[in-house]
């Protein structure tokens, strides 16, 4: 039953969205598009830098100056002298780049449809309401510290800074927890409950967690929630949440010697069943350092798996489940036709889809990110 429902959900996904493009860009064939992108890049020269997230399709990353995860790419943009930063990612990533780049650099998102569903699961009004309930339920001598995963909007990062909290990545979430418990008594972790739960397990705090569902009016009472040390926001990555234990079982049947590696945004039971759990960097490094002929089954977004297959042909890199199962619909909205459009608009002197974080919000979000760097 679970598999059938899962397939139905996937059939509803919208993988390409070209309706917002000017008509002349909707039907470009691959050769013409590549030629026009390369021509625009030649004209723009050092004035533009293209960032390609690991989860982007090959037609995007082949034009990228840098390929990596979101925060790594933002740092590359900040260190460049380019006037224009084209971010082949999703909205929160472009926001992060705008936060840490110079004011005279413009960050452009090729398609405004590329909006991370998980980031949208923790909106400001919901978080403010939850915070009011939770803090009111605390004892007078208790303090709760919010932590947000990097995969969140700038306003949530700013909120965490205001409340004494910080940002984390999947590789340093445990350090963020330690920082928070040095400052306060409890942690509110947003927006990814799976990363929060897996981090709590890593710190031997599995029995001290509770989920907070902002959509469930009859859910956990605030007074009951604050009896726990770790409160997990009801949010998740729609790609990593799809992986199941039976996917790992099937891989082990097909590839008995396979090493299974998954992202810590996956469900707890999937992480427990895997051989390795780690950030995108850990996944990439594991495959890069593998011996020729080894098999690595990857539990993360499918385009990174495809990149690893191309980059390391001597290693047998296989997806943990089918291509559709591992596809990020938000990333798919960055169609290469959009890249051609925003580049040619820059050549014509027009900036499209500029991502700008409000100054006060930007300053606070930077504080939350600086605290992460301190740890």
Tab-separated table of C-alpha atoms in Angstrom:
chain	number	residue	atom	x	y	z
A	1	UNK	CA	0.000	0.000	0.000
A	2	UNK	CA	2.794	2.388	0.857
A	3	UNK	CA	4.502	1.856	-2.492
A	4	UNK	CA	1.281	2.370	-4.463
A	5	UNK	CA	0.528	5.639	-2.691
A	6	UNK	CA	4.094	6.720	-3.221
A	7	UNK	CA	3.844	6.147	-6.968
A	8	UNK	CA	0.597	8.143	-7.107
A	9	UNK	CA	2.253	11.059	-5.354
A	10	UNK	CA	5.151	11.036	-7.798
A	11	UNK	CA	2.811	11.162	-10.772
A	12	UNK	CA	1.593	14.553	-9.577
A	13	UNK	CA	5.031	16.120	-9.612
A	14	UNK	CA	5.692	18.874	-12.160
A	15	UNK	CA	9.218	18.371	-13.434
A	16	UNK	CA	9.588	21.169	-15.955
A	17	UNK	CA	8.077	24.617	-15.950
A	18	UNK	CA	8.765	26.700	-19.036
A	19	UNK	CA	5.514	28.674	-19.063
A	20	UNK	CA	7.121	31.684	-17.373
A	21	UNK	CA	9.777	32.021	-20.069
A	22	UNK	CA	9.406	34.311	-23.081
A	23	UNK	CA	8.117	32.175	-25.983
A	24	UNK	CA	11.428	32.353	-27.859
A	25	UNK	CA	13.123	30.380	-25.076
A	26	UNK	CA	10.608	27.596	-24.560
A	27	UNK	CA	11.587	25.338	-27.443
A	28	UNK	CA	15.357	25.724	-27.683
A	29	UNK	CA	17.056	22.498	-28.703
A	30	UNK	CA	20.124	21.373	-26.777
A	31	UNK	CA	22.701	22.444	-29.385
A	32	UNK	CA	21.260	25.923	-29.913
A	33	UNK	CA	20.853	26.439	-26.176
A	34	UNK	CA	24.443	25.430	-25.437
A	35	UNK	CA	25.744	27.695	-28.181
A	36	UNK	CA	23.781	30.668	-26.862
A	37	UNK	CA	24.816	30.052	-23.243
A	38	UNK	CA	28.475	29.819	-24.198
A	39	UNK	CA	28.222	32.932	-26.354
A	40	UNK	CA	26.644	34.913	-23.509
A	41	UNK	CA	29.285	33.700	-21.060
A	42	UNK	CA	32.047	34.729	-23.429
A	43	UNK	CA	30.537	38.206	-23.706
A	44	UNK	CA	30.035	38.589	-19.951
A	45	UNK	CA	33.453	37.200	-19.068
A	46	UNK	CA	34.514	37.708	-15.443
A	47	UNK	CA	31.392	39.758	-14.722
A	48	UNK	CA	29.438	36.574	-14.062
A	49	UNK	CA	29.994	33.402	-12.036
A	50	UNK	CA	27.720	30.364	-12.303
A	51	UNK	CA	27.128	28.136	-9.271
A	52	UNK	CA	25.840	24.617	-9.868
A	53	UNK	CA	24.437	22.741	-6.911
A	54	UNK	CA	25.277	19.036	-6.692
A	55	UNK	CA	21.609	18.222	-7.242
A	56	UNK	CA	21.371	20.068	-10.551
A	57	UNK	CA	21.166	18.228	-13.840
A	58	UNK	CA	24.201	17.846	-16.078
A	59	UNK	CA	22.974	20.524	-18.510
A	60	UNK	CA	23.366	23.075	-15.695
A	61	UNK	CA	26.555	21.937	-13.959
A	62	UNK	CA	28.448	21.642	-17.255
A	63	UNK	CA	28.305	25.454	-17.452
A	64	UNK	CA	29.092	26.018	-13.770
A	65	UNK	CA	32.277	27.641	-12.520
A	66	UNK	CA	31.785	25.853	-9.199
A	67	UNK	CA	29.881	22.707	-8.234
A	68	UNK	CA	29.101	21.870	-4.629
A	69	UNK	CA	26.628	22.153	-1.772
A	70	UNK	CA	24.739	25.330	-0.959
A	71	UNK	CA	26.967	26.975	1.639
A	72	UNK	CA	30.176	25.991	-0.135
A	73	UNK	CA	28.867	27.636	-3.313
A	74	UNK	CA	27.870	30.792	-1.463
A	75	UNK	CA	31.406	31.090	-0.135
A	76	UNK	CA	32.803	30.694	-3.646
A	77	UNK	CA	30.547	33.517	-4.811
A	78	UNK	CA	31.645	35.756	-1.940
A	79	UNK	CA	35.296	35.172	-2.818
A	80	UNK	CA	34.756	36.027	-6.483
A	81	UNK	CA	34.865	39.482	-8.044
A	82	UNK	CA	31.908	38.784	-10.341
A	83	UNK	CA	29.151	41.390	-10.512
A	84	UNK	CA	26.549	38.715	-11.171
A	85	UNK	CA	26.127	35.408	-9.357
A	86	UNK	CA	23.874	32.932	-11.168
A	87	UNK	CA	22.803	30.319	-8.615
A	88	UNK	CA	21.727	26.997	-10.086
A	89	UNK	CA	19.916	25.942	-6.938
A	90	UNK	CA	16.795	26.875	-5.005
A	91	UNK	CA	15.572	30.066	-3.349
A	92	UNK	CA	17.072	29.657	0.118
A	93	UNK	CA	20.476	28.982	-1.453
A	94	UNK	CA	20.329	32.198	-3.454
A	95	UNK	CA	19.322	34.003	-0.264
A	96	UNK	CA	22.356	32.602	1.549
A	97	UNK	CA	24.570	33.784	-1.290
A	98	UNK	CA	23.030	37.258	-1.090
A	99	UNK	CA	23.668	37.313	2.669
A	100	UNK	CA	27.404	36.669	2.424
A	101	UNK	CA	28.294	38.347	-0.901
A	102	UNK	CA	29.160	42.025	-1.273
A	103	UNK	CA	26.361	44.547	-1.694
A	104	UNK	CA	27.504	45.340	-5.227
A	105	UNK	CA	27.060	41.716	-6.328
A	106	UNK	CA	23.673	40.663	-7.696
A	107	UNK	CA	22.458	37.112	-7.029
A	108	UNK	CA	20.183	35.733	-9.732
A	109	UNK	CA	18.013	32.612	-9.569
A	110	UNK	CA	17.269	31.421	-13.123
A	111	UNK	CA	13.723	30.323	-12.234
A	112	UNK	CA	11.672	31.728	-9.384
A	113	UNK	CA	9.750	28.437	-9.340
A	114	UNK	CA	12.751	26.728	-7.703
A	115	UNK	CA	11.515	26.864	-4.131
A	116	UNK	CA	12.510	24.178	-1.615
A	117	UNK	CA	9.395	22.504	-0.129
A	118	UNK	CA	11.152	21.786	3.171
A	119	UNK	CA	12.144	25.420	3.644
A	120	UNK	CA	8.488	26.298	3.112
A	121	UNK	CA	7.465	23.982	5.958
A	122	UNK	CA	8.749	26.470	8.540
A	123	UNK	CA	7.231	29.841	7.729
A	124	UNK	CA	7.685	32.870	9.963
A	125	UNK	CA	4.083	33.067	11.263
A	126	UNK	CA	4.082	29.398	12.229
A	127	UNK	CA	7.458	29.620	13.939
A	128	UNK	CA	6.511	32.794	15.823
A	129	UNK	CA	3.311	31.170	17.090
A	130	UNK	CA	5.088	27.994	18.158
A	131	UNK	CA	7.834	29.978	19.854
A	132	UNK	CA	5.295	31.940	21.885
A	133	UNK	CA	3.639	28.716	23.083
A	134	UNK	CA	6.862	26.903	23.888
A	135	UNK	CA	8.581	29.741	25.722
A	136	UNK	CA	5.427	30.430	27.755
A	137	UNK	CA	5.457	26.802	28.904
A	138	UNK	CA	9.068	26.926	30.156
A	139	UNK	CA	10.013	27.300	33.785
A	140	UNK	CA	11.318	30.755	34.665
A	141	UNK	CA	14.915	29.549	34.855
A	142	UNK	CA	14.829	27.633	31.545
A	143	UNK	CA	15.851	28.769	28.080
A	144	UNK	CA	15.284	27.223	24.675
A	145	UNK	CA	17.742	27.772	21.797
A	146	UNK	CA	16.567	27.491	18.172
A	147	UNK	CA	18.740	25.874	15.505
A	148	UNK	CA	17.865	25.944	11.847
A	149	UNK	CA	19.328	23.753	9.176
A	150	UNK	CA	20.972	25.695	6.352
A	151	UNK	CA	18.087	24.548	4.142
A	152	UNK	CA	15.778	27.294	5.390
A	153	UNK	CA	14.740	30.791	4.403
A	154	UNK	CA	16.593	33.897	5.510
A	155	UNK	CA	13.806	34.993	7.850
A	156	UNK	CA	14.154	31.767	9.844
A	157	UNK	CA	17.911	32.222	10.052
A	158	UNK	CA	17.312	35.771	11.299
A	159	UNK	CA	14.773	34.516	13.851
A	160	UNK	CA	17.288	32.031	15.233
A	161	UNK	CA	19.887	34.771	15.596
A	162	UNK	CA	17.423	36.996	17.472
A	163	UNK	CA	16.683	34.197	19.916
A	164	UNK	CA	20.313	33.305	20.586
A	165	UNK	CA	20.431	30.439	18.120
A	166	UNK	CA	22.335	29.580	14.993
A	167	UNK	CA	22.450	27.826	11.629
A	168	UNK	CA	23.923	24.382	10.984
A	169	UNK	CA	24.771	22.103	8.092
A	170	UNK	CA	24.306	18.346	8.037
A	171	UNK	CA	27.988	17.902	8.871
A	172	UNK	CA	28.102	20.186	11.918
A	173	UNK	CA	24.593	19.763	13.354
A	174	UNK	CA	25.994	17.886	16.356
A	175	UNK	CA	28.291	20.804	17.138
A	176	UNK	CA	25.369	23.195	16.841
A	177	UNK	CA	23.485	21.086	19.388
A	178	UNK	CA	26.460	21.224	21.751
A	179	UNK	CA	26.675	25.006	21.313
A	180	UNK	CA	22.966	25.362	22.054
A	181	UNK	CA	23.088	23.251	25.200
A	182	UNK	CA	25.978	25.332	26.483
A	183	UNK	CA	23.785	28.431	26.070
A	184	UNK	CA	20.419	27.028	27.138
A	185	UNK	CA	18.471	24.049	28.399
A	186	UNK	CA	16.514	22.894	25.369
A	187	UNK	CA	16.734	22.952	21.572
A	188	UNK	CA	14.100	23.687	18.951
A	189	UNK	CA	15.418	22.211	15.711
A	190	UNK	CA	13.958	23.386	12.395
A	191	UNK	CA	12.888	22.565	9.744
A	192	UNK	CA	14.180	19.010	9.179
A	193	UNK	CA	12.984	16.569	11.827
A	194	UNK	CA	15.007	13.681	10.393
A	195	UNK	CA	18.340	15.500	10.604
A	196	UNK	CA	17.390	16.604	14.106
A	197	UNK	CA	16.457	13.091	15.188
A	198	UNK	CA	19.599	11.564	13.710
A	199	UNK	CA	21.703	14.206	15.429
A	200	UNK	CA	19.985	13.519	18.748
A	201	UNK	CA	20.805	9.817	18.326
A	202	UNK	CA	24.426	10.691	17.635
A	203	UNK	CA	24.521	12.587	20.939
A	204	UNK	CA	22.732	9.797	22.879
A	205	UNK	CA	19.623	11.940	23.293
A	206	UNK	CA	17.178	9.699	21.437
A	207	UNK	CA	14.875	9.405	24.449
A	208	UNK	CA	14.741	13.156	24.967
A	209	UNK	CA	13.056	14.212	21.705
A	210	UNK	CA	9.519	15.143	20.703
A	211	UNK	CA	7.988	16.333	17.426
A	212	UNK	CA	6.126	19.632	17.114
A	213	UNK	CA	3.578	19.698	14.303
A	214	UNK	CA	2.374	23.262	13.552
A	215	UNK	CA	-0.419	21.898	11.328
A	216	UNK	CA	-1.945	19.710	14.049
A	217	UNK	CA	-4.079	21.738	16.438
A	218	UNK	CA	-4.630	18.620	18.553
A	219	UNK	CA	-0.964	17.696	18.589
A	220	UNK	CA	1.667	17.933	21.278
A	221	UNK	CA	0.847	20.282	24.118
A	222	UNK	CA	3.526	22.918	24.706
A	223	UNK	CA	3.836	21.981	28.373
A	224	UNK	CA	4.441	18.367	27.394
A	225	UNK	CA	6.849	19.344	24.596
A	226	UNK	CA	9.171	21.311	26.877
A	227	UNK	CA	9.501	18.298	29.155
A	228	UNK	CA	11.886	17.084	26.438
A	229	UNK	CA	15.322	18.485	25.685
A	230	UNK	CA	15.004	18.384	21.877
A	231	UNK	CA	11.895	19.597	20.063
A	232	UNK	CA	11.842	18.619	16.390
A	233	UNK	CA	9.856	20.721	13.930
A	234	UNK	CA	7.572	18.685	11.654
A	235	UNK	CA	9.450	19.244	8.391
A	236	UNK	CA	11.385	17.057	5.997
A	237	UNK	CA	13.119	16.889	2.635
A	238	UNK	CA	10.748	15.361	0.115
A	239	UNK	CA	13.605	13.534	-1.612
A	240	UNK	CA	15.365	12.024	1.388
A	241	UNK	CA	12.108	11.227	3.178
A	242	UNK	CA	11.126	8.867	0.345
A	243	UNK	CA	13.860	6.335	1.080
A	244	UNK	CA	12.722	3.224	2.936
A	245	UNK	CA	14.367	0.220	4.543
A	246	UNK	CA	13.068	-2.003	1.762
A	247	UNK	CA	15.148	-0.002	-0.736
A	248	UNK	CA	18.272	-0.939	1.183
A	249	UNK	CA	17.129	-4.557	1.445
A	250	UNK	CA	16.638	-4.695	-2.332
A	251	UNK	CA	20.081	-3.199	-2.963
A	252	UNK	CA	21.718	-5.762	-0.692
A	253	UNK	CA	19.950	-8.552	-2.555
A	254	UNK	CA	21.087	-7.216	-5.938
A	255	UNK	CA	24.563	-6.132	-4.791
A	256	UNK	CA	25.629	-8.240	-1.776
A	257	UNK	CA	28.936	-6.394	-1.444
A	258	UNK	CA	27.501	-2.911	-1.790
A	259	UNK	CA	28.289	-0.106	0.621
A	260	UNK	CA	25.114	1.842	1.336
A	261	UNK	CA	25.570	5.522	2.134
A	262	UNK	CA	22.698	7.895	2.878
A	263	UNK	CA	22.207	11.511	3.828
A	264	UNK	CA	21.228	12.241	7.472
A	265	UNK	CA	18.048	13.931	6.163
A	266	UNK	CA	16.734	10.373	5.695
A	267	UNK	CA	14.420	8.626	8.154
A	268	UNK	CA	16.062	7.240	11.275
A	269	UNK	CA	15.425	3.606	10.308
A	270	UNK	CA	17.076	4.182	6.911
A	271	UNK	CA	20.152	5.718	8.510
A	272	UNK	CA	20.372	2.764	10.896
A	273	UNK	CA	20.125	0.269	8.021
A	274	UNK	CA	22.824	1.994	5.951
A	275	UNK	CA	26.555	1.396	6.277
A	276	UNK	CA	27.415	5.085	6.311
A	277	UNK	CA	25.466	8.272	6.932
A	278	UNK	CA	26.935	11.618	6.042
A	279	UNK	CA	26.726	14.980	4.360
A	280	UNK	CA	26.999	15.527	0.629
A	281	UNK	CA	30.739	16.053	1.092
A	282	UNK	CA	31.013	12.724	2.917
A	283	UNK	CA	29.123	10.979	0.116
A	284	UNK	CA	31.372	12.508	-2.548
A	285	UNK	CA	34.558	11.755	-0.628
A	286	UNK	CA	33.506	8.153	0.042
A	287	UNK	CA	33.027	7.467	-3.653
A	288	UNK	CA	36.187	9.375	-4.641
A	289	UNK	CA	38.258	7.333	-2.191
A	290	UNK	CA	36.659	3.991	-3.075
A	291	UNK	CA	38.764	1.228	-4.587
A	292	UNK	CA	38.131	0.402	-8.254
A	293	UNK	CA	35.309	-2.083	-8.611
A	294	UNK	CA	33.622	-1.249	-5.309
A	295	UNK	CA	29.865	-0.751	-5.323
A	296	UNK	CA	28.348	2.251	-3.561
A	297	UNK	CA	24.580	2.646	-3.330
A	298	UNK	CA	23.732	6.309	-2.832
A	299	UNK	CA	20.730	7.551	-0.859
A	300	UNK	CA	20.475	11.170	-1.931
A	301	UNK	CA	19.223	13.246	-4.869
A	302	UNK	CA	19.550	11.412	-8.187
A	303	UNK	CA	21.550	14.029	-10.076
A	304	UNK	CA	24.419	13.817	-7.595
A	305	UNK	CA	24.363	10.049	-8.070
A	306	UNK	CA	24.568	10.550	-11.842
A	307	UNK	CA	27.469	13.011	-11.418
A	308	UNK	CA	29.334	10.517	-9.245
A	309	UNK	CA	28.769	7.819	-11.874
A	310	UNK	CA	30.379	10.069	-14.507
A	311	UNK	CA	33.168	11.396	-12.304
A	312	UNK	CA	34.234	7.965	-10.998
A	313	UNK	CA	33.670	5.415	-13.790
A	314	UNK	CA	35.885	2.840	-12.049
A	315	UNK	CA	33.436	2.674	-9.120
A	316	UNK	CA	30.021	1.046	-9.445
A	317	UNK	CA	27.730	3.858	-8.267
A	318	UNK	CA	24.056	2.879	-8.092
A	319	UNK	CA	20.961	4.771	-6.916
A	320	UNK	CA	19.293	3.485	-3.770
A	321	UNK	CA	15.934	3.549	-5.549
A	322	UNK	CA	14.666	4.592	-8.972
A	323	UNK	CA	15.408	7.906	-10.670
A	324	UNK	CA	11.915	9.279	-10.014
A	325	UNK	CA	12.153	8.358	-6.348
A	326	UNK	CA	15.342	10.404	-5.951
A	327	UNK	CA	14.465	13.449	-8.047
A	328	UNK	CA	14.132	16.922	-6.493
A	329	UNK	CA	11.234	18.687	-8.170
A	330	UNK	CA	12.411	22.091	-6.945
A	331	UNK	CA	15.860	21.679	-8.497
A	332	UNK	CA	14.256	20.531	-11.730
A	333	UNK	CA	12.685	23.969	-12.121
A	334	UNK	CA	16.114	25.333	-13.094
A	335	UNK	CA	15.678	24.269	-16.689
A	336	UNK	CA	18.751	25.096	-18.824
A	337	UNK	CA	16.487	27.251	-21.006
A	338	UNK	CA	16.121	29.555	-18.001
A	339	UNK	CA	19.896	29.755	-17.743
A	340	UNK	CA	20.106	30.839	-21.386
A	341	UNK	CA	17.436	33.475	-20.764
A	342	UNK	CA	18.951	35.147	-17.683
A	343	UNK	CA	22.408	35.195	-19.287
A	344	UNK	CA	21.208	36.782	-22.523
A	345	UNK	CA	19.207	39.302	-20.506
A	346	UNK	CA	22.416	40.275	-18.689
A	347	UNK	CA	24.134	40.728	-22.032
A	348	UNK	CA	21.282	43.090	-22.942
A	349	UNK	CA	21.789	44.987	-19.668
A	350	UNK	CA	18.745	43.590	-17.844
A	351	UNK	CA	18.885	41.780	-14.499
A	352	UNK	CA	16.174	39.158	-14.057
A	353	UNK	CA	15.103	37.232	-10.938
A	354	UNK	CA	17.417	39.053	-8.547
A	355	UNK	CA	17.260	37.641	-5.013
A	356	UNK	CA	17.565	40.318	-2.340
A	357	UNK	CA	17.297	39.751	1.405
A	358	UNK	CA	16.080	42.784	3.370
A	359	UNK	CA	18.995	44.580	5.127
A	360	UNK	CA	17.909	43.945	8.737
A	361	UNK	CA	17.059	40.326	7.968
A	362	UNK	CA	20.358	39.900	6.156
A	363	UNK	CA	22.317	41.261	9.132
A	364	UNK	CA	20.620	38.930	11.598
A	365	UNK	CA	20.910	35.901	9.313
A	366	UNK	CA	24.613	36.626	9.000
A	367	UNK	CA	24.870	36.527	12.807
A	368	UNK	CA	23.313	33.046	12.858
A	369	UNK	CA	25.730	31.882	10.161
A	370	UNK	CA	28.708	33.455	11.943
A	371	UNK	CA	27.818	31.541	15.100
A	372	UNK	CA	27.941	28.359	13.040
A	373	UNK	CA	31.416	29.278	11.847
A	374	UNK	CA	32.526	29.826	15.450
A	375	UNK	CA	31.825	26.196	16.296
